């Protein structure tokens, strides 16, 4: 495995513990006057469209979701639901206990770090509040790029912001959105976080055919980086 200068991470399920929708999502549906089961069904089948920003702002997106479910909330209800959904997703987000120590250990070794996430409007707003925020050199969000993994644009955007070629970057993810295959096709080295708790993770587009290396804990990334060989330039290069 080559020597790396940066490690890029997926967010949900990788830097965080497994995600499941909590009670705040039912509260959001209630504010919209939408049956919770219909609300969730539309959310599930439209994730990638919403994560690419296809329907516009957060309010416009929830309006579209409601239209699919056959309800038409007021503008006041939409605004309240946007705030409620923001709180709900934030409440569902719990960092892994080894997320901060892992990022600190990598940075102590001179590594650059970053996150690449398929997400809707909420994550870019609350990630700055999280303990991992000051430990991330780059943050790439699908909702801002307008594309989702495994599109190479997300990985290449992260590499460009770091000023590094893809071959110098390691990508770590749980395998959602075919992200590992996408990272590899973009020229990065990819490893899967196969933590046992991910059996309960809400995930779409699982990279089920992935046969590359895997780690059981996030902290193992540090050992992987430490064990990668240092490439010594030849004289004159």
PDB file of C-alpha atoms in Angstrom:
ATOM      1  CA  UNK A   1       0.000   0.000   0.000  1.00  0.00           C
ATOM      2  CA  UNK A   2       1.460   3.410  -0.977  1.00  0.00           C
ATOM      3  CA  UNK A   3       2.455   6.188   1.381  1.00  0.00           C
ATOM      4  CA  UNK A   4      -0.414   8.648   1.840  1.00  0.00           C
ATOM      5  CA  UNK A   5      -0.464  12.362   2.456  1.00  0.00           C
ATOM      6  CA  UNK A   6      -4.179  12.621   3.233  1.00  0.00           C
ATOM      7  CA  UNK A   7      -7.061  10.532   4.514  1.00  0.00           C
ATOM      8  CA  UNK A   8     -10.590  11.321   3.350  1.00  0.00           C
ATOM      9  CA  UNK A   9     -13.581   9.961   5.246  1.00  0.00           C
ATOM     10  CA  UNK A  10     -17.224   9.323   4.583  1.00  0.00           C
ATOM     11  CA  UNK A  11     -19.308  10.972   7.302  1.00  0.00           C
ATOM     12  CA  UNK A  12     -22.503   9.095   8.242  1.00  0.00           C
ATOM     13  CA  UNK A  13     -21.676   5.626   9.547  1.00  0.00           C
ATOM     14  CA  UNK A  14     -17.939   6.227   9.292  1.00  0.00           C
ATOM     15  CA  UNK A  15     -17.060   9.223  11.432  1.00  0.00           C
ATOM     16  CA  UNK A  16     -20.431   8.732  13.115  1.00  0.00           C
ATOM     17  CA  UNK A  17     -22.074   5.799  14.782  1.00  0.00           C
ATOM     18  CA  UNK A  18     -24.831   4.025  12.806  1.00  0.00           C
ATOM     19  CA  UNK A  19     -27.704   6.317  11.887  1.00  0.00           C
ATOM     20  CA  UNK A  20     -31.391   5.580  12.289  1.00  0.00           C
ATOM     21  CA  UNK A  21     -34.234   8.064  12.050  1.00  0.00           C
ATOM     22  CA  UNK A  22     -35.267   9.217  15.502  1.00  0.00           C
ATOM     23  CA  UNK A  23     -38.537  10.637  16.777  1.00  0.00           C
ATOM     24  CA  UNK A  24     -37.771  14.080  15.376  1.00  0.00           C
ATOM     25  CA  UNK A  25     -38.617  12.857  11.891  1.00  0.00           C
ATOM     26  CA  UNK A  26     -42.159  11.964  12.934  1.00  0.00           C
ATOM     27  CA  UNK A  27     -42.442  15.422  14.441  1.00  0.00           C
ATOM     28  CA  UNK A  28     -41.385  16.866  11.079  1.00  0.00           C
ATOM     29  CA  UNK A  29     -44.048  14.832   9.284  1.00  0.00           C
ATOM     30  CA  UNK A  30     -46.656  15.960  11.822  1.00  0.00           C
ATOM     31  CA  UNK A  31     -45.819  19.623  11.221  1.00  0.00           C
ATOM     32  CA  UNK A  32     -46.336  19.054   7.500  1.00  0.00           C
ATOM     33  CA  UNK A  33     -49.591  17.174   7.996  1.00  0.00           C
ATOM     34  CA  UNK A  34     -48.039  14.198   6.246  1.00  0.00           C
ATOM     35  CA  UNK A  35     -48.588  10.563   7.323  1.00  0.00           C
ATOM     36  CA  UNK A  36     -45.211   9.481   8.777  1.00  0.00           C
ATOM     37  CA  UNK A  37     -45.059   6.269   6.747  1.00  0.00           C
ATOM     38  CA  UNK A  38     -45.681   8.198   3.511  1.00  0.00           C
ATOM     39  CA  UNK A  39     -43.107  10.804   4.514  1.00  0.00           C
ATOM     40  CA  UNK A  40     -40.432   8.151   5.116  1.00  0.00           C
ATOM     41  CA  UNK A  41     -41.277   6.299   1.907  1.00  0.00           C
ATOM     42  CA  UNK A  42     -40.737   9.420  -0.173  1.00  0.00           C
ATOM     43  CA  UNK A  43     -37.542  10.288   1.702  1.00  0.00           C
ATOM     44  CA  UNK A  44     -36.119   6.819   1.061  1.00  0.00           C
ATOM     45  CA  UNK A  45     -36.821   6.665  -2.649  1.00  0.00           C
ATOM     46  CA  UNK A  46     -35.689  10.222  -3.341  1.00  0.00           C
ATOM     47  CA  UNK A  47     -32.485  10.331  -1.296  1.00  0.00           C
ATOM     48  CA  UNK A  48     -30.051  10.782  -4.164  1.00  0.00           C
ATOM     49  CA  UNK A  49     -32.208  13.348  -5.935  1.00  0.00           C
ATOM     50  CA  UNK A  50     -32.495  15.341  -2.723  1.00  0.00           C
ATOM     51  CA  UNK A  51     -28.802  14.923  -1.867  1.00  0.00           C
ATOM     52  CA  UNK A  52     -27.904  16.379  -5.277  1.00  0.00           C
ATOM     53  CA  UNK A  53     -30.074  19.428  -4.617  1.00  0.00           C
ATOM     54  CA  UNK A  54     -32.420  18.628  -7.487  1.00  0.00           C
ATOM     55  CA  UNK A  55     -35.416  20.278  -5.834  1.00  0.00           C
ATOM     56  CA  UNK A  56     -33.742  23.475  -4.675  1.00  0.00           C
ATOM     57  CA  UNK A  57     -33.737  24.869  -1.156  1.00  0.00           C
ATOM     58  CA  UNK A  58     -34.562  22.903   1.968  1.00  0.00           C
ATOM     59  CA  UNK A  59     -38.064  24.381   1.979  1.00  0.00           C
ATOM     60  CA  UNK A  60     -38.614  23.659  -1.708  1.00  0.00           C
ATOM     61  CA  UNK A  61     -37.397  20.105  -1.183  1.00  0.00           C
ATOM     62  CA  UNK A  62     -39.824  19.451   1.668  1.00  0.00           C
ATOM     63  CA  UNK A  63     -42.600  20.987  -0.427  1.00  0.00           C
ATOM     64  CA  UNK A  64     -41.801  18.480  -3.185  1.00  0.00           C
ATOM     65  CA  UNK A  65     -41.764  15.611  -0.659  1.00  0.00           C
ATOM     66  CA  UNK A  66     -45.204  16.674   0.560  1.00  0.00           C
ATOM     67  CA  UNK A  67     -46.539  16.869  -2.993  1.00  0.00           C
ATOM     68  CA  UNK A  68     -45.409  13.284  -3.557  1.00  0.00           C
ATOM     69  CA  UNK A  69     -47.309  12.286  -0.414  1.00  0.00           C
ATOM     70  CA  UNK A  70     -50.409  14.202  -1.514  1.00  0.00           C
ATOM     71  CA  UNK A  71     -50.350  17.022   1.032  1.00  0.00           C
ATOM     72  CA  UNK A  72     -49.888  20.781   0.675  1.00  0.00           C
ATOM     73  CA  UNK A  73     -48.601  22.446   3.855  1.00  0.00           C
ATOM     74  CA  UNK A  74     -48.569  26.190   4.401  1.00  0.00           C
ATOM     75  CA  UNK A  75     -45.376  28.186   4.035  1.00  0.00           C
ATOM     76  CA  UNK A  76     -45.322  28.658   7.799  1.00  0.00           C
ATOM     77  CA  UNK A  77     -45.548  24.888   8.306  1.00  0.00           C
ATOM     78  CA  UNK A  78     -42.742  24.334   5.790  1.00  0.00           C
ATOM     79  CA  UNK A  79     -40.446  26.758   7.612  1.00  0.00           C
ATOM     80  CA  UNK A  80     -41.172  25.077  10.931  1.00  0.00           C
ATOM     81  CA  UNK A  81     -40.611  21.647   9.386  1.00  0.00           C
ATOM     82  CA  UNK A  82     -37.244  22.667   7.932  1.00  0.00           C
ATOM     83  CA  UNK A  83     -36.061  23.703  11.398  1.00  0.00           C
ATOM     84  CA  UNK A  84     -37.493  20.529  12.928  1.00  0.00           C
ATOM     85  CA  UNK A  85     -35.770  18.322  10.362  1.00  0.00           C
ATOM     86  CA  UNK A  86     -32.489  20.114  11.018  1.00  0.00           C
ATOM     87  CA  UNK A  87     -32.806  19.303  14.717  1.00  0.00           C
ATOM     88  CA  UNK A  88     -33.847  15.726  13.965  1.00  0.00           C
ATOM     89  CA  UNK A  89     -30.844  14.944  11.787  1.00  0.00           C
ATOM     90  CA  UNK A  90     -28.516  16.631  14.250  1.00  0.00           C
ATOM     91  CA  UNK A  91     -29.996  14.476  17.038  1.00  0.00           C
ATOM     92  CA  UNK A  92     -29.437  11.335  14.949  1.00  0.00           C
ATOM     93  CA  UNK A  93     -25.758  12.218  14.470  1.00  0.00           C
ATOM     94  CA  UNK A  94     -23.424  10.790  17.123  1.00  0.00           C
ATOM     95  CA  UNK A  95     -19.696  10.743  16.483  1.00  0.00           C
ATOM     96  CA  UNK A  96     -17.828   7.500  16.967  1.00  0.00           C
ATOM     97  CA  UNK A  97     -15.799   7.559  20.172  1.00  0.00           C
ATOM     98  CA  UNK A  98     -12.606   7.137  18.173  1.00  0.00           C
ATOM     99  CA  UNK A  99     -13.437   9.767  15.511  1.00  0.00           C
ATOM    100  CA  UNK A 100     -11.685  12.705  17.182  1.00  0.00           C
ATOM    101  CA  UNK A 101      -8.687  10.658  18.456  1.00  0.00           C
ATOM    102  CA  UNK A 102      -8.214   9.153  14.988  1.00  0.00           C
ATOM    103  CA  UNK A 103      -8.277  12.514  13.238  1.00  0.00           C
ATOM    104  CA  UNK A 104      -5.895  14.007  15.802  1.00  0.00           C
ATOM    105  CA  UNK A 105      -3.480  11.087  15.458  1.00  0.00           C
ATOM    106  CA  UNK A 106      -3.455  11.464  11.680  1.00  0.00           C
ATOM    107  CA  UNK A 107      -2.829  15.194  11.855  1.00  0.00           C
ATOM    108  CA  UNK A 108      -0.064  14.634  14.420  1.00  0.00           C
ATOM    109  CA  UNK A 109       1.596  12.517  11.717  1.00  0.00           C
ATOM    110  CA  UNK A 110       1.403  15.376   9.245  1.00  0.00           C
ATOM    111  CA  UNK A 111      -1.562  13.948   7.366  1.00  0.00           C
ATOM    112  CA  UNK A 112      -4.259  16.112   5.812  1.00  0.00           C
ATOM    113  CA  UNK A 113      -7.837  15.048   6.496  1.00  0.00           C
ATOM    114  CA  UNK A 114     -11.245  15.631   5.005  1.00  0.00           C
ATOM    115  CA  UNK A 115     -14.820  14.447   4.652  1.00  0.00           C
ATOM    116  CA  UNK A 116     -16.841  13.574   1.557  1.00  0.00           C
ATOM    117  CA  UNK A 117     -20.539  13.092   2.262  1.00  0.00           C
ATOM    118  CA  UNK A 118     -23.719  12.394   0.373  1.00  0.00           C
ATOM    119  CA  UNK A 119     -26.086  14.588   2.358  1.00  0.00           C
ATOM    120  CA  UNK A 120     -29.042  16.926   2.193  1.00  0.00           C
ATOM    121  CA  UNK A 121     -29.096  20.558   3.312  1.00  0.00           C
ATOM    122  CA  UNK A 122     -28.673  19.929   7.018  1.00  0.00           C
ATOM    123  CA  UNK A 123     -25.147  18.551   7.452  1.00  0.00           C
ATOM    124  CA  UNK A 124     -23.249  21.582   6.090  1.00  0.00           C
ATOM    125  CA  UNK A 125     -25.093  23.708   8.653  1.00  0.00           C
ATOM    126  CA  UNK A 126     -24.372  21.692  11.782  1.00  0.00           C
ATOM    127  CA  UNK A 127     -21.033  20.038  11.022  1.00  0.00           C
ATOM    128  CA  UNK A 128     -19.149  23.194  12.146  1.00  0.00           C
ATOM    129  CA  UNK A 129     -20.594  22.597  15.646  1.00  0.00           C
ATOM    130  CA  UNK A 130     -19.094  19.099  15.914  1.00  0.00           C
ATOM    131  CA  UNK A 131     -15.799  18.226  17.587  1.00  0.00           C
ATOM    132  CA  UNK A 132     -14.388  16.869  14.312  1.00  0.00           C
ATOM    133  CA  UNK A 133     -14.851  20.166  12.470  1.00  0.00           C
ATOM    134  CA  UNK A 134     -11.481  21.795  13.323  1.00  0.00           C
ATOM    135  CA  UNK A 135      -9.727  18.540  12.410  1.00  0.00           C
ATOM    136  CA  UNK A 136     -10.960  18.503   8.800  1.00  0.00           C
ATOM    137  CA  UNK A 137      -9.012  20.317   6.104  1.00  0.00           C
ATOM    138  CA  UNK A 138     -11.676  19.857   3.432  1.00  0.00           C
ATOM    139  CA  UNK A 139     -15.414  19.217   3.465  1.00  0.00           C
ATOM    140  CA  UNK A 140     -17.134  18.059   0.290  1.00  0.00           C
ATOM    141  CA  UNK A 141     -20.930  17.829   0.368  1.00  0.00           C
ATOM    142  CA  UNK A 142     -23.032  16.358  -2.437  1.00  0.00           C
ATOM    143  CA  UNK A 143     -25.746  18.963  -1.845  1.00  0.00           C
ATOM    144  CA  UNK A 144     -23.209  21.663  -2.780  1.00  0.00           C
ATOM    145  CA  UNK A 145     -21.451  19.827  -5.607  1.00  0.00           C
ATOM    146  CA  UNK A 146     -24.729  18.738  -7.201  1.00  0.00           C
ATOM    147  CA  UNK A 147     -23.596  15.136  -7.573  1.00  0.00           C
ATOM    148  CA  UNK A 148     -23.491  12.059  -5.356  1.00  0.00           C
ATOM    149  CA  UNK A 149     -20.999   9.272  -4.867  1.00  0.00           C
ATOM    150  CA  UNK A 150     -19.686   7.319  -6.722  1.00  0.00           C
ATOM    151  CA  UNK A 151     -19.331  10.277  -9.114  1.00  0.00           C
ATOM    152  CA  UNK A 152     -15.592  11.051  -9.385  1.00  0.00           C
ATOM    153  CA  UNK A 153     -16.302  14.777  -9.131  1.00  0.00           C
ATOM    154  CA  UNK A 154     -16.612  14.581  -5.337  1.00  0.00           C
ATOM    155  CA  UNK A 155     -13.320  12.750  -4.790  1.00  0.00           C
ATOM    156  CA  UNK A 156     -11.445  14.882  -7.284  1.00  0.00           C
ATOM    157  CA  UNK A 157     -12.830  18.059  -5.704  1.00  0.00           C
ATOM    158  CA  UNK A 158     -11.425  16.971  -2.347  1.00  0.00           C
ATOM    159  CA  UNK A 159      -8.033  16.159  -3.862  1.00  0.00           C
ATOM    160  CA  UNK A 160      -7.956  19.479  -5.702  1.00  0.00           C
ATOM    161  CA  UNK A 161      -8.683  21.448  -2.536  1.00  0.00           C
ATOM    162  CA  UNK A 162      -5.876  19.578  -0.790  1.00  0.00           C
ATOM    163  CA  UNK A 163      -3.546  20.187  -3.712  1.00  0.00           C
ATOM    164  CA  UNK A 164      -2.807  16.464  -3.932  1.00  0.00           C
ATOM    165  CA  UNK A 165      -3.101  13.847  -6.684  1.00  0.00           C
ATOM    166  CA  UNK A 166      -5.637  11.085  -5.977  1.00  0.00           C
ATOM    167  CA  UNK A 167      -2.883   8.472  -5.602  1.00  0.00           C
ATOM    168  CA  UNK A 168      -1.686  10.258  -2.448  1.00  0.00           C
ATOM    169  CA  UNK A 169      -5.079  10.010  -0.763  1.00  0.00           C
ATOM    170  CA  UNK A 170      -6.696   7.193   1.217  1.00  0.00           C
ATOM    171  CA  UNK A 171     -10.490   6.996   1.348  1.00  0.00           C
ATOM    172  CA  UNK A 172     -12.334   5.354   4.250  1.00  0.00           C
ATOM    173  CA  UNK A 173     -16.067   4.611   4.201  1.00  0.00           C
ATOM    174  CA  UNK A 174     -18.719   2.126   5.254  1.00  0.00           C
ATOM    175  CA  UNK A 175     -19.562   1.386   1.613  1.00  0.00           C
ATOM    176  CA  UNK A 176     -22.800   3.277   1.084  1.00  0.00           C
ATOM    177  CA  UNK A 177     -23.447   4.885  -2.316  1.00  0.00           C
ATOM    178  CA  UNK A 178     -20.866   2.554  -3.912  1.00  0.00           C
ATOM    179  CA  UNK A 179     -18.360   5.014  -2.489  1.00  0.00           C
ATOM    180  CA  UNK A 180     -15.429   2.596  -2.285  1.00  0.00           C
ATOM    181  CA  UNK A 181     -15.669   1.613  -5.935  1.00  0.00           C
ATOM    182  CA  UNK A 182     -16.072   5.280  -6.807  1.00  0.00           C
ATOM    183  CA  UNK A 183     -12.991   6.303  -4.834  1.00  0.00           C
ATOM    184  CA  UNK A 184     -10.920   3.569  -6.421  1.00  0.00           C
ATOM    185  CA  UNK A 185     -12.066   4.502  -9.923  1.00  0.00           C
ATOM    186  CA  UNK A 186     -11.135   8.124  -9.189  1.00  0.00           C
ATOM    187  CA  UNK A 187      -7.584   7.013  -8.402  1.00  0.00           C
ATOM    188  CA  UNK A 188      -7.658   6.911  -4.599  1.00  0.00           C
ATOM    189  CA  UNK A 189      -6.914   3.896  -2.432  1.00  0.00           C
ATOM    190  CA  UNK A 190     -10.079   2.797  -0.631  1.00  0.00           C
ATOM    191  CA  UNK A 191     -10.693   0.775   2.527  1.00  0.00           C
ATOM    192  CA  UNK A 192     -13.996  -0.223   4.039  1.00  0.00           C
ATOM    193  CA  UNK A 193     -14.989   0.399   7.632  1.00  0.00           C
ATOM    194  CA  UNK A 194     -16.724  -2.889   8.468  1.00  0.00           C
ATOM    195  CA  UNK A 195     -17.591  -2.105  12.093  1.00  0.00           C
ATOM    196  CA  UNK A 196     -20.029  -4.668  13.552  1.00  0.00           C
ATOM    197  CA  UNK A 197     -22.528  -1.983  14.561  1.00  0.00           C
ATOM    198  CA  UNK A 198     -23.112  -0.993  10.931  1.00  0.00           C
ATOM    199  CA  UNK A 199     -25.632  -3.805  10.625  1.00  0.00           C
ATOM    200  CA  UNK A 200     -28.119  -1.269  12.062  1.00  0.00           C
ATOM    201  CA  UNK A 201     -27.082   1.632   9.829  1.00  0.00           C
ATOM    202  CA  UNK A 202     -29.524   3.449   7.542  1.00  0.00           C
ATOM    203  CA  UNK A 203     -27.698   3.298   4.219  1.00  0.00           C
ATOM    204  CA  UNK A 204     -28.473   3.492   0.508  1.00  0.00           C
ATOM    205  CA  UNK A 205     -26.648   1.991  -2.486  1.00  0.00           C
ATOM    206  CA  UNK A 206     -24.407  -0.396  -0.531  1.00  0.00           C
ATOM    207  CA  UNK A 207     -21.119  -1.277  -2.247  1.00  0.00           C
ATOM    208  CA  UNK A 208     -21.952  -4.977  -1.849  1.00  0.00           C
ATOM    209  CA  UNK A 209     -19.423  -6.161  -4.415  1.00  0.00           C
ATOM    210  CA  UNK A 210     -16.453  -4.577  -2.662  1.00  0.00           C
ATOM    211  CA  UNK A 211     -13.635  -7.094  -2.092  1.00  0.00           C
ATOM    212  CA  UNK A 212     -10.874  -4.708  -1.013  1.00  0.00           C
ATOM    213  CA  UNK A 213      -9.323  -4.217   2.440  1.00  0.00           C
ATOM    214  CA  UNK A 214     -11.524  -3.648   5.474  1.00  0.00           C
ATOM    215  CA  UNK A 215     -11.121  -2.365   9.020  1.00  0.00           C
ATOM    216  CA  UNK A 216     -13.197  -3.238  12.076  1.00  0.00           C
ATOM    217  CA  UNK A 217     -12.636   0.070  13.886  1.00  0.00           C
ATOM    218  CA  UNK A 218     -12.008   3.608  12.759  1.00  0.00           C
ATOM    219  CA  UNK A 219      -8.845   3.799  14.860  1.00  0.00           C
ATOM    220  CA  UNK A 220      -7.228   1.102  12.717  1.00  0.00           C
ATOM    221  CA  UNK A 221      -6.767   3.741  10.036  1.00  0.00           C
ATOM    222  CA  UNK A 222      -3.823   5.108  12.013  1.00  0.00           C
ATOM    223  CA  UNK A 223      -2.063   1.756  12.019  1.00  0.00           C
ATOM    224  CA  UNK A 224      -2.747   1.368   8.322  1.00  0.00           C
ATOM    225  CA  UNK A 225      -1.136   4.730   7.611  1.00  0.00           C
ATOM    226  CA  UNK A 226       1.824   3.940   9.867  1.00  0.00           C
ATOM    227  CA  UNK A 227       2.452   0.644   8.086  1.00  0.00           C
ATOM    228  CA  UNK A 228       2.340   2.076   4.579  1.00  0.00           C
ATOM    229  CA  UNK A 229       5.815   2.329   3.054  1.00  0.00           C
ATOM    230  CA  UNK A 230       7.539   5.629   2.520  1.00  0.00           C
ATOM    231  CA  UNK A 231       8.353   6.273  -1.115  1.00  0.00           C
ATOM    232  CA  UNK A 232      11.907   7.619  -1.473  1.00  0.00           C
ATOM    233  CA  UNK A 233      12.432   9.718  -4.644  1.00  0.00           C
ATOM    234  CA  UNK A 234      15.252   8.608  -6.911  1.00  0.00           C
ATOM    235  CA  UNK A 235      18.266  10.879  -7.293  1.00  0.00           C
ATOM    236  CA  UNK A 236      17.567  13.686  -9.699  1.00  0.00           C
ATOM    237  CA  UNK A 237      13.793  13.465  -9.340  1.00  0.00           C
TER     238      UNK A 237
END
